[in-house]
Amino acid sequence: MDEFPTLGEPNPPKKSLQEKSVPVIVAKKDSRYREYLEETDTKFHKECFICGLKGDIPKGEWSYHVFLHNKGLCEGCCSSTPRMEILKRYIYETKQEKCHQWMESHGGSMHELNVVCEWIIRGAHLWPHEYKDDVKQADIFHERWESIHYWSIWVREERFSGEKVAWFSERQKKIVVGTVNKVKGDRCQVYRDPETEDEKKLGNFFQKDIKTCRLLPPLSQEDALKLMRKTPGMRRPIEVSPFQCCGPCGRVRISLRSKHDHTWSGPNKSPYGGLYCKDCYDSEEIHEKDCNMQRARQYYSDREHRGFGGVYVDNWSGKPGRTFRTCSCPSCSCPSPGNPHLEQKYVCEDCGKKGNGCEGWFDRRSGTGGLLSPWDKEDHWFCRDCWCRDYWVKGKWIHKPSGSVWFKPS
């Protein structure tokens, strides 16, 4: 200040990020939570994500976390501890009395239980909503719930050859990571990943048979958090992230690709029906439905961009007044930011539902079997639901000698 007096008084020291931001973020979280409870129609969840109990489950701290898929924690699990619930599935026993007997008779195995629980959730004697306030405030993204929720979904999935897993090694007295080689009923043959250069030279020498219920997710809570911090959206990568199946099972599943879906490494995604687990994707024949819907849009709507783009027409095809006609090609009907078709309003000529230009498609040629027709004769707009009702189904396409193409639902 003696050398540069014109600079004035020094700025007051800034508060640290921890001091300044955490209370603000916590306040925002609390307000979001209150708004969520006010806007939600029901005061209950319908399923416990730990034990799978169905019924009216009161809402709590966990209620507005999207990754929990509108599932809660029932009173029975709340009165227990994560350690006890993990033990139930680890020894394949549902009664707490049996679990206590197991712990009493396996006094020397308490180290195994502690290590297994710490792999899934730190501080397994408390549920995340029972942590101290300073711990909750530091966890601004509520990540403390993610690992226990992921484990509860993972243990319900069937194991398969080539899957990465972890287990407690009785010889090494720690968790080791490896790969499932064979699935044999309620047991699996696994190979442990080599940990030294000498072990790498031996190849898949370190193998063992293990009960399937003793297998764990391949990432610990700590490793999962590190991975999430590197992933956009602060979640696990989409190919291993739980999702809600849109099929008949309605379960929250972990991504497994069907043999019929080779489009990307993640959940089996239908552009018309949503995300499907491997079982529902195959049983509902989603691949065939998607193909039929795509072909219907190619044959009967706009495969390529129509040159006129969007224009207003007066009194055309028996419709009085000014009618806006536009294009339904994939580019024009994609709801991307700035797409002018999002501003246009239409009424479905079948069900009467209103929507914008990206919530349905024009039917140009279904009345002629895909053959060209005068633009002012065949130009009808139908909503997405009506298109899917007619074409997102199983069926076959019939090609006539005249060149027309007709769809016959099965």
mmCIF file of C-alpha atoms in Angstrom:
data_model
loop_
_atom_site.group_PDB
_atom_site.id
_atom_site.type_symbol
_atom_site.label_atom_id
_atom_site.label_comp_id
_atom_site.label_asym_id
_atom_site.label_seq_id
_atom_site.Cartn_x
_atom_site.Cartn_y
_atom_site.Cartn_z
ATOM 1 C CA MET A 1 0.000 0.000 0.000
ATOM 2 C CA ASP A 2 2.963 2.363 0.568
ATOM 3 C CA GLU A 3 4.172 1.783 -2.988
ATOM 4 C CA PHE A 4 0.715 1.993 -4.649
ATOM 5 C CA PRO A 5 -1.443 4.334 -2.543
ATOM 6 C CA THR A 6 -3.867 5.022 -5.405
ATOM 7 C CA LEU A 7 -5.162 1.506 -5.279
ATOM 8 C CA GLY A 8 -7.107 2.287 -2.133
ATOM 9 C CA GLU A 9 -7.885 -0.044 0.693
ATOM 10 C CA PRO A 10 -7.290 -3.754 0.103
ATOM 11 C CA ASN A 11 -10.331 -5.901 -0.589
ATOM 12 C CA PRO A 12 -11.646 -7.829 2.394
ATOM 13 C CA PRO A 13 -10.625 -11.470 2.342
ATOM 14 C CA LYS A 14 -13.056 -13.678 0.463
ATOM 15 C CA LYS A 15 -14.837 -16.480 2.197
ATOM 16 C CA SER A 16 -13.820 -19.947 1.230
ATOM 17 C CA LEU A 17 -16.016 -21.948 -1.116
ATOM 18 C CA GLN A 18 -16.941 -24.236 1.753
ATOM 19 C CA GLU A 19 -18.073 -21.283 3.917
ATOM 20 C CA LYS A 20 -19.940 -19.436 1.224
ATOM 21 C CA SER A 21 -21.546 -21.982 -1.059
ATOM 22 C CA VAL A 22 -22.601 -24.902 1.071
ATOM 23 C CA PRO A 23 -25.329 -23.141 3.126
ATOM 24 C CA VAL A 24 -26.694 -21.529 -0.024
ATOM 25 C CA ILE A 25 -26.828 -24.837 -1.871
ATOM 26 C CA VAL A 26 -28.351 -26.584 1.133
ATOM 27 C CA ALA A 27 -31.029 -23.879 1.309
ATOM 28 C CA LYS A 28 -31.772 -24.366 -2.375
ATOM 29 C CA LYS A 29 -31.979 -28.112 -1.857
ATOM 30 C CA ASP A 30 -34.403 -27.691 1.038
ATOM 31 C CA SER A 31 -36.599 -25.361 -1.003
ATOM 32 C CA ARG A 32 -36.589 -27.808 -3.938
ATOM 33 C CA TYR A 33 -37.538 -30.575 -1.536
ATOM 34 C CA ARG A 34 -40.486 -28.578 -0.156
ATOM 35 C CA GLU A 35 -41.627 -27.673 -3.660
ATOM 36 C CA TYR A 36 -41.365 -31.309 -4.681
ATOM 37 C CA LEU A 37 -43.544 -32.472 -1.797
ATOM 38 C CA GLU A 38 -46.116 -29.764 -2.544
ATOM 39 C CA GLU A 39 -46.306 -30.548 -6.250
ATOM 40 C CA THR A 40 -46.456 -34.329 -5.906
ATOM 41 C CA ASP A 41 -49.962 -35.775 -5.962
ATOM 42 C CA THR A 42 -49.318 -38.431 -3.335
ATOM 43 C CA LYS A 43 -47.509 -38.351 -0.012
ATOM 44 C CA PHE A 44 -46.250 -41.897 -0.387
ATOM 45 C CA HIS A 45 -43.891 -43.991 -2.446
ATOM 46 C CA LYS A 46 -45.173 -47.329 -3.699
ATOM 47 C CA GLU A 47 -42.053 -49.463 -3.233
ATOM 48 C CA CYS A 48 -39.007 -49.749 -0.975
ATOM 49 C CA PHE A 49 -35.792 -49.793 -2.980
ATOM 50 C CA ILE A 50 -33.997 -51.925 -0.387
ATOM 51 C CA CYS A 51 -36.385 -54.821 0.346
ATOM 52 C CA GLY A 52 -38.846 -54.343 -2.537
ATOM 53 C CA LEU A 53 -41.854 -54.044 -0.187
ATOM 54 C CA LYS A 54 -44.876 -52.587 -2.018
ATOM 55 C CA GLY A 55 -47.383 -50.315 -0.318
ATOM 56 C CA ASP A 56 -47.703 -46.777 1.056
ATOM 57 C CA ILE A 57 -44.169 -45.785 2.084
ATOM 58 C CA PRO A 58 -43.865 -42.295 3.635
ATOM 59 C CA LYS A 59 -41.600 -39.831 1.902
ATOM 60 C CA GLY A 60 -38.366 -38.622 3.429
ATOM 61 C CA GLU A 61 -35.035 -37.015 2.688
ATOM 62 C CA TRP A 62 -34.503 -39.333 -0.276
ATOM 63 C CA SER A 63 -37.804 -38.466 -1.983
ATOM 64 C CA TYR A 64 -36.675 -35.978 -4.616
ATOM 65 C CA HIS A 65 -33.611 -37.864 -5.851
ATOM 66 C CA VAL A 66 -34.174 -38.702 -9.503
ATOM 67 C CA PHE A 67 -31.828 -41.691 -9.456
ATOM 68 C CA LEU A 68 -34.040 -43.452 -6.856
ATOM 69 C CA HIS A 69 -36.854 -43.635 -9.456
ATOM 70 C CA ASN A 70 -39.611 -42.611 -7.029
ATOM 71 C CA LYS A 71 -38.847 -45.369 -4.530
ATOM 72 C CA GLY A 72 -38.454 -44.902 -0.799
ATOM 73 C CA LEU A 73 -37.240 -46.555 2.380
ATOM 74 C CA CYS A 74 -39.883 -48.487 4.286
ATOM 75 C CA GLU A 75 -40.299 -48.358 8.072
ATOM 76 C CA GLY A 76 -38.973 -51.888 8.460
ATOM 77 C CA CYS A 77 -35.689 -51.043 6.737
ATOM 78 C CA CYS A 78 -35.476 -47.705 8.579
ATOM 79 C CA SER A 79 -35.698 -49.537 11.898
ATOM 80 C CA SER A 80 -32.880 -51.820 10.756
ATOM 81 C CA THR A 81 -29.397 -50.790 9.560
ATOM 82 C CA PRO A 82 -27.612 -51.009 6.205
ATOM 83 C CA ARG A 83 -25.330 -53.618 7.787
ATOM 84 C CA MET A 84 -28.257 -55.890 8.618
ATOM 85 C CA GLU A 85 -29.908 -55.481 5.203
ATOM 86 C CA ILE A 86 -26.621 -56.208 3.437
ATOM 87 C CA LEU A 87 -26.100 -59.283 5.597
ATOM 88 C CA LYS A 88 -29.572 -60.619 4.720
ATOM 89 C CA ARG A 89 -28.685 -60.727 1.047
ATOM 90 C CA TYR A 90 -25.095 -61.769 1.634
ATOM 91 C CA ILE A 91 -26.116 -64.989 3.424
ATOM 92 C CA TYR A 92 -29.456 -65.270 1.578
ATOM 93 C CA GLU A 93 -31.549 -64.999 4.736
ATOM 94 C CA THR A 94 -34.500 -62.653 5.280
ATOM 95 C CA LYS A 95 -35.183 -62.996 9.022
ATOM 96 C CA GLN A 96 -33.211 -60.807 11.407
ATOM 97 C CA GLU A 97 -33.181 -63.544 14.037
ATOM 98 C CA LYS A 98 -31.342 -65.842 11.637
ATOM 99 C CA CYS A 99 -28.891 -63.058 10.822
ATOM 100 C CA HIS A 100 -28.136 -62.515 14.518
ATOM 101 C CA GLN A 101 -27.596 -66.252 14.938
ATOM 102 C CA TRP A 102 -25.216 -66.230 11.987
ATOM 103 C CA MET A 103 -23.218 -63.348 13.463
ATOM 104 C CA GLU A 104 -23.033 -65.059 16.845
ATOM 105 C CA SER A 105 -21.916 -68.361 15.331
ATOM 106 C CA HIS A 106 -19.417 -66.658 12.976
ATOM 107 C CA GLY A 107 -17.665 -64.406 15.432
ATOM 108 C CA GLY A 108 -14.447 -64.794 13.500
ATOM 109 C CA SER A 109 -16.180 -63.717 10.282
ATOM 110 C CA MET A 110 -17.229 -60.277 11.537
ATOM 111 C CA HIS A 111 -14.198 -58.891 9.727
ATOM 112 C CA GLU A 112 -15.645 -60.271 6.496
ATOM 113 C CA LEU A 113 -19.006 -58.613 7.145
ATOM 114 C CA ASN A 114 -17.379 -55.286 8.015
ATOM 115 C CA VAL A 115 -15.265 -55.292 4.857
ATOM 116 C CA VAL A 116 -18.237 -56.222 2.671
ATOM 117 C CA CYS A 117 -20.410 -53.467 4.180
ATOM 118 C CA GLU A 118 -17.689 -50.847 3.829
ATOM 119 C CA TRP A 119 -17.355 -51.780 0.159
ATOM 120 C CA ILE A 120 -21.033 -50.903 -0.365
ATOM 121 C CA ILE A 121 -21.508 -47.960 2.029
ATOM 122 C CA ARG A 122 -19.244 -46.278 4.551
ATOM 123 C CA GLY A 123 -20.566 -46.201 8.090
ATOM 124 C CA ALA A 124 -22.976 -49.088 7.585
ATOM 125 C CA HIS A 125 -24.430 -48.693 11.093
ATOM 126 C CA LEU A 126 -26.422 -45.643 9.902
ATOM 127 C CA TRP A 127 -28.669 -44.838 6.981
ATOM 128 C CA PRO A 128 -27.574 -41.769 4.996
ATOM 129 C CA HIS A 129 -30.450 -39.669 6.372
ATOM 130 C CA GLU A 130 -29.151 -40.374 9.905
ATOM 131 C CA TYR A 131 -25.737 -38.825 9.308
ATOM 132 C CA LYS A 132 -24.672 -35.728 11.227
ATOM 133 C CA ASP A 133 -25.713 -32.358 9.826
ATOM 134 C CA ASP A 134 -22.177 -31.332 8.886
ATOM 135 C CA VAL A 135 -21.795 -34.511 6.813
ATOM 136 C CA LYS A 136 -25.112 -33.871 5.051
ATOM 137 C CA GLN A 137 -24.179 -30.272 4.286
ATOM 138 C CA ALA A 138 -20.872 -31.335 2.777
ATOM 139 C CA ASP A 139 -22.700 -33.828 0.527
ATOM 140 C CA ILE A 140 -24.282 -31.184 -1.690
ATOM 141 C CA PHE A 141 -25.284 -33.668 -4.408
ATOM 142 C CA HIS A 142 -26.701 -36.305 -1.989
ATOM 143 C CA GLU A 143 -24.293 -38.894 -3.358
ATOM 144 C CA ARG A 144 -24.382 -40.779 -0.072
ATOM 145 C CA TRP A 145 -27.549 -42.573 -1.273
ATOM 146 C CA GLU A 146 -26.197 -43.624 -4.679
ATOM 147 C CA SER A 147 -24.016 -46.609 -3.780
ATOM 148 C CA ILE A 148 -26.509 -48.396 -1.490
ATOM 149 C CA HIS A 149 -29.235 -47.878 -4.106
ATOM 150 C CA TYR A 150 -26.998 -49.215 -6.879
ATOM 151 C CA TRP A 151 -26.184 -52.310 -4.811
ATOM 152 C CA SER A 152 -29.899 -52.944 -4.122
ATOM 153 C CA ILE A 153 -30.556 -53.013 -7.888
ATOM 154 C CA TRP A 154 -27.384 -54.945 -8.760
ATOM 155 C CA VAL A 155 -28.089 -57.892 -6.436
ATOM 156 C CA ARG A 156 -31.484 -58.458 -8.125
ATOM 157 C CA GLU A 157 -29.942 -58.877 -11.563
ATOM 158 C CA GLU A 158 -28.916 -62.263 -12.900
ATOM 159 C CA ARG A 159 -25.199 -62.819 -13.255
ATOM 160 C CA PHE A 160 -23.752 -63.670 -16.674
ATOM 161 C CA SER A 161 -20.477 -64.849 -18.169
ATOM 162 C CA GLY A 162 -17.987 -62.064 -18.704
ATOM 163 C CA GLU A 163 -19.495 -59.790 -16.037
ATOM 164 C CA LYS A 164 -17.120 -57.879 -13.762
ATOM 165 C CA VAL A 165 -17.763 -58.659 -10.082
ATOM 166 C CA ALA A 166 -16.079 -58.460 -6.676
ATOM 167 C CA TRP A 167 -16.016 -60.769 -3.650
ATOM 168 C CA PHE A 168 -14.373 -61.223 -0.265
ATOM 169 C CA SER A 169 -11.236 -63.357 -0.437
ATOM 170 C CA GLU A 170 -10.950 -65.516 2.669
ATOM 171 C CA ARG A 171 -7.248 -66.091 1.971
ATOM 172 C CA GLN A 172 -6.339 -62.430 1.426
ATOM 173 C CA LYS A 173 -8.904 -61.083 3.915
ATOM 174 C CA LYS A 174 -9.964 -58.312 1.529
ATOM 175 C CA ILE A 175 -12.240 -57.561 -1.429
ATOM 176 C CA VAL A 176 -10.873 -58.671 -4.800
ATOM 177 C CA VAL A 177 -12.184 -57.968 -8.295
ATOM 178 C CA GLY A 178 -12.568 -60.441 -11.129
ATOM 179 C CA THR A 179 -14.799 -61.809 -13.882
ATOM 180 C CA VAL A 180 -17.583 -64.391 -14.004
ATOM 181 C CA ASN A 181 -16.509 -67.349 -16.147
ATOM 182 C CA LYS A 182 -19.504 -69.674 -15.730
ATOM 183 C CA VAL A 183 -22.893 -69.493 -14.042
ATOM 184 C CA LYS A 184 -23.954 -72.789 -12.483
ATOM 185 C CA GLY A 185 -27.304 -72.501 -10.704
ATOM 186 C CA ASP A 186 -26.814 -70.591 -7.464
ATOM 187 C CA ARG A 187 -23.021 -70.625 -7.851
ATOM 188 C CA CYS A 188 -20.530 -68.975 -10.165
ATOM 189 C CA GLN A 189 -17.030 -69.796 -11.310
ATOM 190 C CA VAL A 190 -14.961 -66.600 -11.155
ATOM 191 C CA TYR A 191 -11.464 -65.538 -12.128
ATOM 192 C CA ARG A 192 -9.620 -63.016 -9.995
ATOM 193 C CA ASP A 193 -7.858 -60.181 -11.782
ATOM 194 C CA PRO A 194 -4.049 -60.475 -11.403
ATOM 195 C CA GLU A 195 -2.566 -57.970 -8.976
ATOM 196 C CA THR A 196 1.153 -58.347 -9.724
ATOM 197 C CA GLU A 197 3.298 -58.867 -12.792
ATOM 198 C CA ASP A 198 4.018 -62.453 -11.756
ATOM 199 C CA GLU A 199 0.292 -63.163 -11.502
ATOM 200 C CA LYS A 200 -0.289 -61.716 -14.971
ATOM 201 C CA LYS A 201 2.133 -64.272 -16.390
ATOM 202 C CA LEU A 202 0.066 -67.086 -14.864
ATOM 203 C CA GLY A 203 -3.109 -65.971 -16.707
ATOM 204 C CA ASN A 204 -6.492 -67.114 -15.342
ATOM 205 C CA PHE A 205 -4.932 -69.321 -12.721
ATOM 206 C CA PHE A 206 -6.683 -67.738 -9.730
ATOM 207 C CA GLN A 207 -10.186 -69.166 -10.016
ATOM 208 C CA LYS A 208 -12.769 -70.383 -7.529
ATOM 209 C CA ASP A 209 -16.403 -71.393 -7.166
ATOM 210 C CA ILE A 210 -18.499 -69.059 -5.071
ATOM 211 C CA LYS A 211 -22.142 -68.645 -4.103
ATOM 212 C CA THR A 212 -23.840 -66.070 -6.312
ATOM 213 C CA CYS A 213 -25.237 -64.253 -3.262
ATOM 214 C CA ARG A 214 -21.655 -63.551 -2.086
ATOM 215 C CA LEU A 215 -20.806 -61.525 -5.199
ATOM 216 C CA LEU A 216 -20.644 -57.725 -5.033
ATOM 217 C CA PRO A 217 -20.603 -54.852 -7.557
ATOM 218 C CA PRO A 218 -17.121 -54.387 -9.051
ATOM 219 C CA LEU A 219 -16.791 -50.790 -7.794
ATOM 220 C CA SER A 220 -16.655 -49.758 -4.155
ATOM 221 C CA GLN A 221 -18.510 -46.649 -3.008
ATOM 222 C CA GLU A 222 -15.263 -44.664 -3.100
ATOM 223 C CA ASP A 223 -14.373 -45.805 -6.633
ATOM 224 C CA ALA A 224 -17.927 -45.158 -7.823
ATOM 225 C CA LEU A 225 -17.828 -41.580 -6.517
ATOM 226 C CA LYS A 226 -14.535 -40.948 -8.293
ATOM 227 C CA LEU A 227 -16.038 -42.259 -11.523
ATOM 228 C CA MET A 228 -19.181 -40.142 -11.111
ATOM 229 C CA ARG A 229 -17.125 -36.987 -10.654
ATOM 230 C CA LYS A 230 -15.554 -37.608 -14.055
ATOM 231 C CA THR A 231 -18.914 -38.288 -15.754
ATOM 232 C CA PRO A 232 -21.212 -35.521 -17.048
ATOM 233 C CA GLY A 233 -24.298 -35.198 -14.884
ATOM 234 C CA MET A 234 -22.524 -36.578 -11.795
ATOM 235 C CA ARG A 235 -23.885 -40.065 -12.457
ATOM 236 C CA ARG A 236 -22.412 -43.395 -13.476
ATOM 237 C CA PRO A 237 -21.874 -43.857 -17.221
ATOM 238 C CA ILE A 238 -25.110 -44.664 -19.003
ATOM 239 C CA GLU A 239 -24.035 -48.211 -19.903
ATOM 240 C CA VAL A 240 -23.925 -49.163 -16.190
ATOM 241 C CA SER A 241 -26.463 -46.733 -14.712
ATOM 242 C CA PRO A 242 -29.830 -47.986 -13.363
ATOM 243 C CA PHE A 243 -32.906 -47.043 -15.382
ATOM 244 C CA GLN A 244 -36.673 -47.553 -15.223
ATOM 245 C CA CYS A 245 -37.842 -50.177 -17.710
ATOM 246 C CA CYS A 246 -40.839 -49.087 -19.819
ATOM 247 C CA GLY A 247 -41.832 -52.712 -20.447
ATOM 248 C CA PRO A 248 -44.252 -54.985 -18.579
ATOM 249 C CA CYS A 249 -41.830 -55.668 -15.719
ATOM 250 C CA GLY A 250 -41.642 -51.969 -14.785
ATOM 251 C CA ARG A 251 -38.500 -52.668 -12.746
ATOM 252 C CA VAL A 252 -35.473 -50.487 -12.213
ATOM 253 C CA ARG A 253 -32.736 -52.358 -14.039
ATOM 254 C CA ILE A 254 -29.034 -52.016 -14.775
ATOM 255 C CA SER A 255 -28.156 -51.684 -18.432
ATOM 256 C CA LEU A 256 -27.931 -54.977 -20.289
ATOM 257 C CA ARG A 257 -28.062 -55.051 -24.063
ATOM 258 C CA SER A 258 -30.268 -57.433 -25.973
ATOM 259 C CA LYS A 259 -28.763 -59.542 -28.739
ATOM 260 C CA HIS A 260 -31.153 -57.751 -31.115
ATOM 261 C CA ASP A 261 -30.039 -54.218 -30.160
ATOM 262 C CA HIS A 262 -26.612 -53.313 -31.525
ATOM 263 C CA THR A 263 -27.099 -49.565 -31.860
ATOM 264 C CA TRP A 264 -25.228 -48.416 -28.747
ATOM 265 C CA SER A 265 -23.702 -49.638 -25.514
ATOM 266 C CA GLY A 266 -26.386 -48.940 -22.981
ATOM 267 C CA PRO A 267 -30.027 -49.687 -22.200
ATOM 268 C CA ASN A 268 -32.086 -51.018 -25.078
ATOM 269 C CA LYS A 269 -33.570 -47.737 -26.255
ATOM 270 C CA SER A 270 -36.583 -47.369 -28.509
ATOM 271 C CA PRO A 271 -37.117 -43.906 -30.046
ATOM 272 C CA TYR A 272 -40.860 -44.527 -29.760
ATOM 273 C CA GLY A 273 -41.270 -46.472 -26.514
ATOM 274 C CA GLY A 274 -38.432 -45.499 -24.163
ATOM 275 C CA LEU A 275 -35.861 -47.647 -22.332
ATOM 276 C CA TYR A 276 -36.278 -51.407 -21.994
ATOM 277 C CA CYS A 277 -34.468 -54.090 -20.075
ATOM 278 C CA LYS A 278 -33.058 -57.009 -22.029
ATOM 279 C CA ASP A 279 -35.945 -59.315 -21.081
ATOM 280 C CA CYS A 280 -38.760 -56.932 -22.059
ATOM 281 C CA TYR A 281 -36.934 -55.821 -25.203
ATOM 282 C CA ASP A 282 -36.949 -59.415 -26.425
ATOM 283 C CA SER A 283 -40.357 -60.548 -25.115
ATOM 284 C CA GLU A 284 -42.171 -57.471 -26.469
ATOM 285 C CA GLU A 285 -40.250 -57.655 -29.775
ATOM 286 C CA ILE A 286 -39.365 -53.965 -29.569
ATOM 287 C CA HIS A 287 -36.851 -54.316 -32.384
ATOM 288 C CA GLU A 288 -39.592 -55.386 -34.829
ATOM 289 C CA LYS A 289 -41.933 -52.620 -33.648
ATOM 290 C CA ASP A 290 -39.240 -49.971 -34.133
ATOM 291 C CA CYS A 291 -38.541 -51.216 -37.648
ATOM 292 C CA ASN A 292 -42.255 -51.117 -38.574
ATOM 293 C CA MET A 293 -42.635 -47.596 -37.244
ATOM 294 C CA GLN A 294 -39.554 -46.385 -39.053
ATOM 295 C CA ARG A 295 -40.715 -47.901 -42.343
ATOM 296 C CA ALA A 296 -44.167 -46.335 -41.913
ATOM 297 C CA ARG A 297 -42.581 -42.906 -41.606
ATOM 298 C CA GLN A 298 -40.452 -43.555 -44.679
ATOM 299 C CA TYR A 299 -43.311 -44.870 -46.818
ATOM 300 C CA TYR A 300 -46.158 -42.611 -45.680
ATOM 301 C CA SER A 301 -44.592 -39.422 -44.285
ATOM 302 C CA ASP A 302 -41.577 -37.366 -45.427
ATOM 303 C CA ARG A 303 -38.419 -39.377 -45.978
ATOM 304 C CA GLU A 304 -36.591 -36.316 -47.330
ATOM 305 C CA HIS A 305 -37.042 -32.602 -46.727
ATOM 306 C CA ARG A 306 -39.915 -31.115 -48.683
ATOM 307 C CA GLY A 307 -38.769 -28.200 -50.783
ATOM 308 C CA PHE A 308 -41.533 -25.839 -49.734
ATOM 309 C CA GLY A 309 -40.537 -26.046 -46.083
ATOM 310 C CA GLY A 310 -43.454 -24.337 -44.369
ATOM 311 C CA VAL A 311 -46.154 -22.237 -46.003
ATOM 312 C CA TYR A 312 -49.670 -20.999 -45.315
ATOM 313 C CA VAL A 313 -52.407 -22.167 -47.694
ATOM 314 C CA ASP A 314 -55.918 -20.665 -47.973
ATOM 315 C CA ASN A 315 -58.983 -22.933 -48.198
ATOM 316 C CA TRP A 316 -57.254 -26.108 -49.318
ATOM 317 C CA SER A 317 -58.684 -29.626 -49.350
ATOM 318 C CA GLY A 318 -62.024 -28.569 -47.914
ATOM 319 C CA LYS A 319 -60.480 -26.778 -44.904
ATOM 320 C CA PRO A 320 -61.646 -23.172 -44.695
ATOM 321 C CA GLY A 321 -59.284 -20.456 -43.519
ATOM 322 C CA ARG A 322 -55.503 -20.381 -43.451
ATOM 323 C CA THR A 323 -53.748 -23.720 -42.853
ATOM 324 C CA PHE A 324 -50.046 -24.100 -42.095
ATOM 325 C CA ARG A 325 -48.382 -26.929 -43.967
ATOM 326 C CA THR A 326 -44.861 -27.974 -43.213
ATOM 327 C CA CYS A 327 -42.359 -30.834 -43.453
ATOM 328 C CA SER A 328 -42.131 -33.974 -41.291
ATOM 329 C CA CYS A 329 -38.671 -35.195 -42.302
ATOM 330 C CA PRO A 330 -36.385 -36.357 -39.458
ATOM 331 C CA SER A 331 -34.580 -33.006 -39.353
ATOM 332 C CA CYS A 332 -37.720 -30.878 -39.194
ATOM 333 C CA SER A 333 -39.505 -33.091 -36.642
ATOM 334 C CA CYS A 334 -36.531 -33.315 -34.264
ATOM 335 C CA PRO A 335 -37.229 -31.194 -31.132
ATOM 336 C CA SER A 336 -33.827 -29.504 -31.169
ATOM 337 C CA PRO A 337 -33.378 -26.043 -29.598
ATOM 338 C CA GLY A 338 -34.383 -23.265 -31.977
ATOM 339 C CA ASN A 339 -36.431 -25.508 -34.268
ATOM 340 C CA PRO A 340 -39.244 -23.257 -35.593
ATOM 341 C CA HIS A 341 -41.560 -26.272 -35.799
ATOM 342 C CA LEU A 342 -41.787 -26.219 -31.997
ATOM 343 C CA GLU A 343 -43.751 -22.972 -32.324
ATOM 344 C CA GLN A 344 -46.374 -24.431 -34.686
ATOM 345 C CA LYS A 345 -49.616 -25.848 -33.296
ATOM 346 C CA TYR A 346 -51.588 -28.701 -34.839
ATOM 347 C CA VAL A 347 -54.641 -30.764 -34.005
ATOM 348 C CA CYS A 348 -54.551 -34.518 -34.587
ATOM 349 C CA GLU A 349 -57.117 -35.421 -37.227
ATOM 350 C CA ASP A 350 -57.814 -38.711 -35.422
ATOM 351 C CA CYS A 351 -57.976 -38.188 -31.658
ATOM 352 C CA GLY A 352 -58.108 -34.380 -31.546
ATOM 353 C CA LYS A 353 -54.982 -34.046 -29.412
ATOM 354 C CA LYS A 354 -53.078 -30.773 -29.822
ATOM 355 C CA GLY A 355 -49.332 -30.661 -30.330
ATOM 356 C CA ASN A 356 -46.442 -28.896 -32.023
ATOM 357 C CA GLY A 357 -44.672 -29.910 -35.225
ATOM 358 C CA CYS A 358 -42.322 -32.223 -33.325
ATOM 359 C CA GLU A 359 -45.055 -34.141 -31.496
ATOM 360 C CA GLY A 360 -46.460 -35.843 -34.573
ATOM 361 C CA TRP A 361 -45.999 -36.299 -38.310
ATOM 362 C CA PHE A 362 -47.834 -35.570 -41.526
ATOM 363 C CA ASP A 363 -49.387 -38.529 -43.323
ATOM 364 C CA ARG A 364 -48.821 -37.937 -47.030
ATOM 365 C CA ARG A 365 -49.384 -41.299 -48.709
ATOM 366 C CA SER A 366 -50.984 -43.953 -46.463
ATOM 367 C CA GLY A 367 -54.179 -43.708 -48.529
ATOM 368 C CA THR A 368 -52.256 -44.552 -51.709
ATOM 369 C CA GLY A 369 -49.981 -47.198 -50.271
ATOM 370 C CA GLY A 370 -46.896 -45.009 -50.419
ATOM 371 C CA LEU A 371 -47.451 -43.863 -54.004
ATOM 372 C CA LEU A 372 -47.147 -40.198 -54.888
ATOM 373 C CA SER A 373 -50.326 -38.158 -54.621
ATOM 374 C CA PRO A 374 -51.283 -34.500 -55.163
ATOM 375 C CA TRP A 375 -49.943 -32.494 -52.244
ATOM 376 C CA ASP A 376 -53.309 -30.866 -51.612
ATOM 377 C CA LYS A 377 -55.184 -34.205 -51.423
ATOM 378 C CA GLU A 378 -53.188 -36.326 -48.969
ATOM 379 C CA ASP A 379 -51.867 -34.080 -46.222
ATOM 380 C CA HIS A 380 -53.077 -35.046 -42.749
ATOM 381 C CA TRP A 381 -51.377 -34.473 -39.403
ATOM 382 C CA PHE A 382 -51.568 -37.156 -36.711
ATOM 383 C CA CYS A 383 -50.056 -37.069 -33.243
ATOM 384 C CA ARG A 384 -47.275 -39.392 -32.137
ATOM 385 C CA ASP A 385 -49.648 -41.587 -30.110
ATOM 386 C CA CYS A 386 -51.896 -42.286 -33.105
ATOM 387 C CA TRP A 387 -48.931 -43.082 -35.342
ATOM 388 C CA CYS A 388 -47.575 -45.515 -32.723
ATOM 389 C CA ARG A 389 -51.009 -47.077 -32.232
ATOM 390 C CA ASP A 390 -51.207 -47.944 -35.944
ATOM 391 C CA TYR A 391 -47.579 -48.775 -36.804
ATOM 392 C CA TRP A 392 -45.547 -49.343 -33.610
ATOM 393 C CA VAL A 393 -46.900 -52.886 -33.518
ATOM 394 C CA LYS A 394 -45.949 -56.283 -34.869
ATOM 395 C CA GLY A 395 -46.956 -56.958 -38.451
ATOM 396 C CA LYS A 396 -45.712 -57.335 -41.995
ATOM 397 C CA TRP A 397 -45.395 -55.127 -45.071
ATOM 398 C CA ILE A 398 -47.036 -56.215 -48.324
ATOM 399 C CA HIS A 399 -45.550 -54.973 -51.599
ATOM 400 C CA LYS A 400 -48.010 -54.873 -54.503
ATOM 401 C CA PRO A 401 -46.998 -55.195 -58.195
ATOM 402 C CA SER A 402 -48.179 -51.594 -58.702
ATOM 403 C CA GLY A 403 -45.407 -50.432 -56.385
ATOM 404 C CA SER A 404 -47.671 -49.631 -53.456
ATOM 405 C CA VAL A 405 -46.775 -50.798 -49.933
ATOM 406 C CA TRP A 406 -49.374 -51.726 -47.327
ATOM 407 C CA PHE A 407 -48.991 -52.618 -43.644
ATOM 408 C CA LYS A 408 -50.888 -55.522 -42.100
ATOM 409 C CA PRO A 409 -50.759 -55.678 -38.271
ATOM 410 C CA SER A 410 -50.444 -59.166 -36.803
#
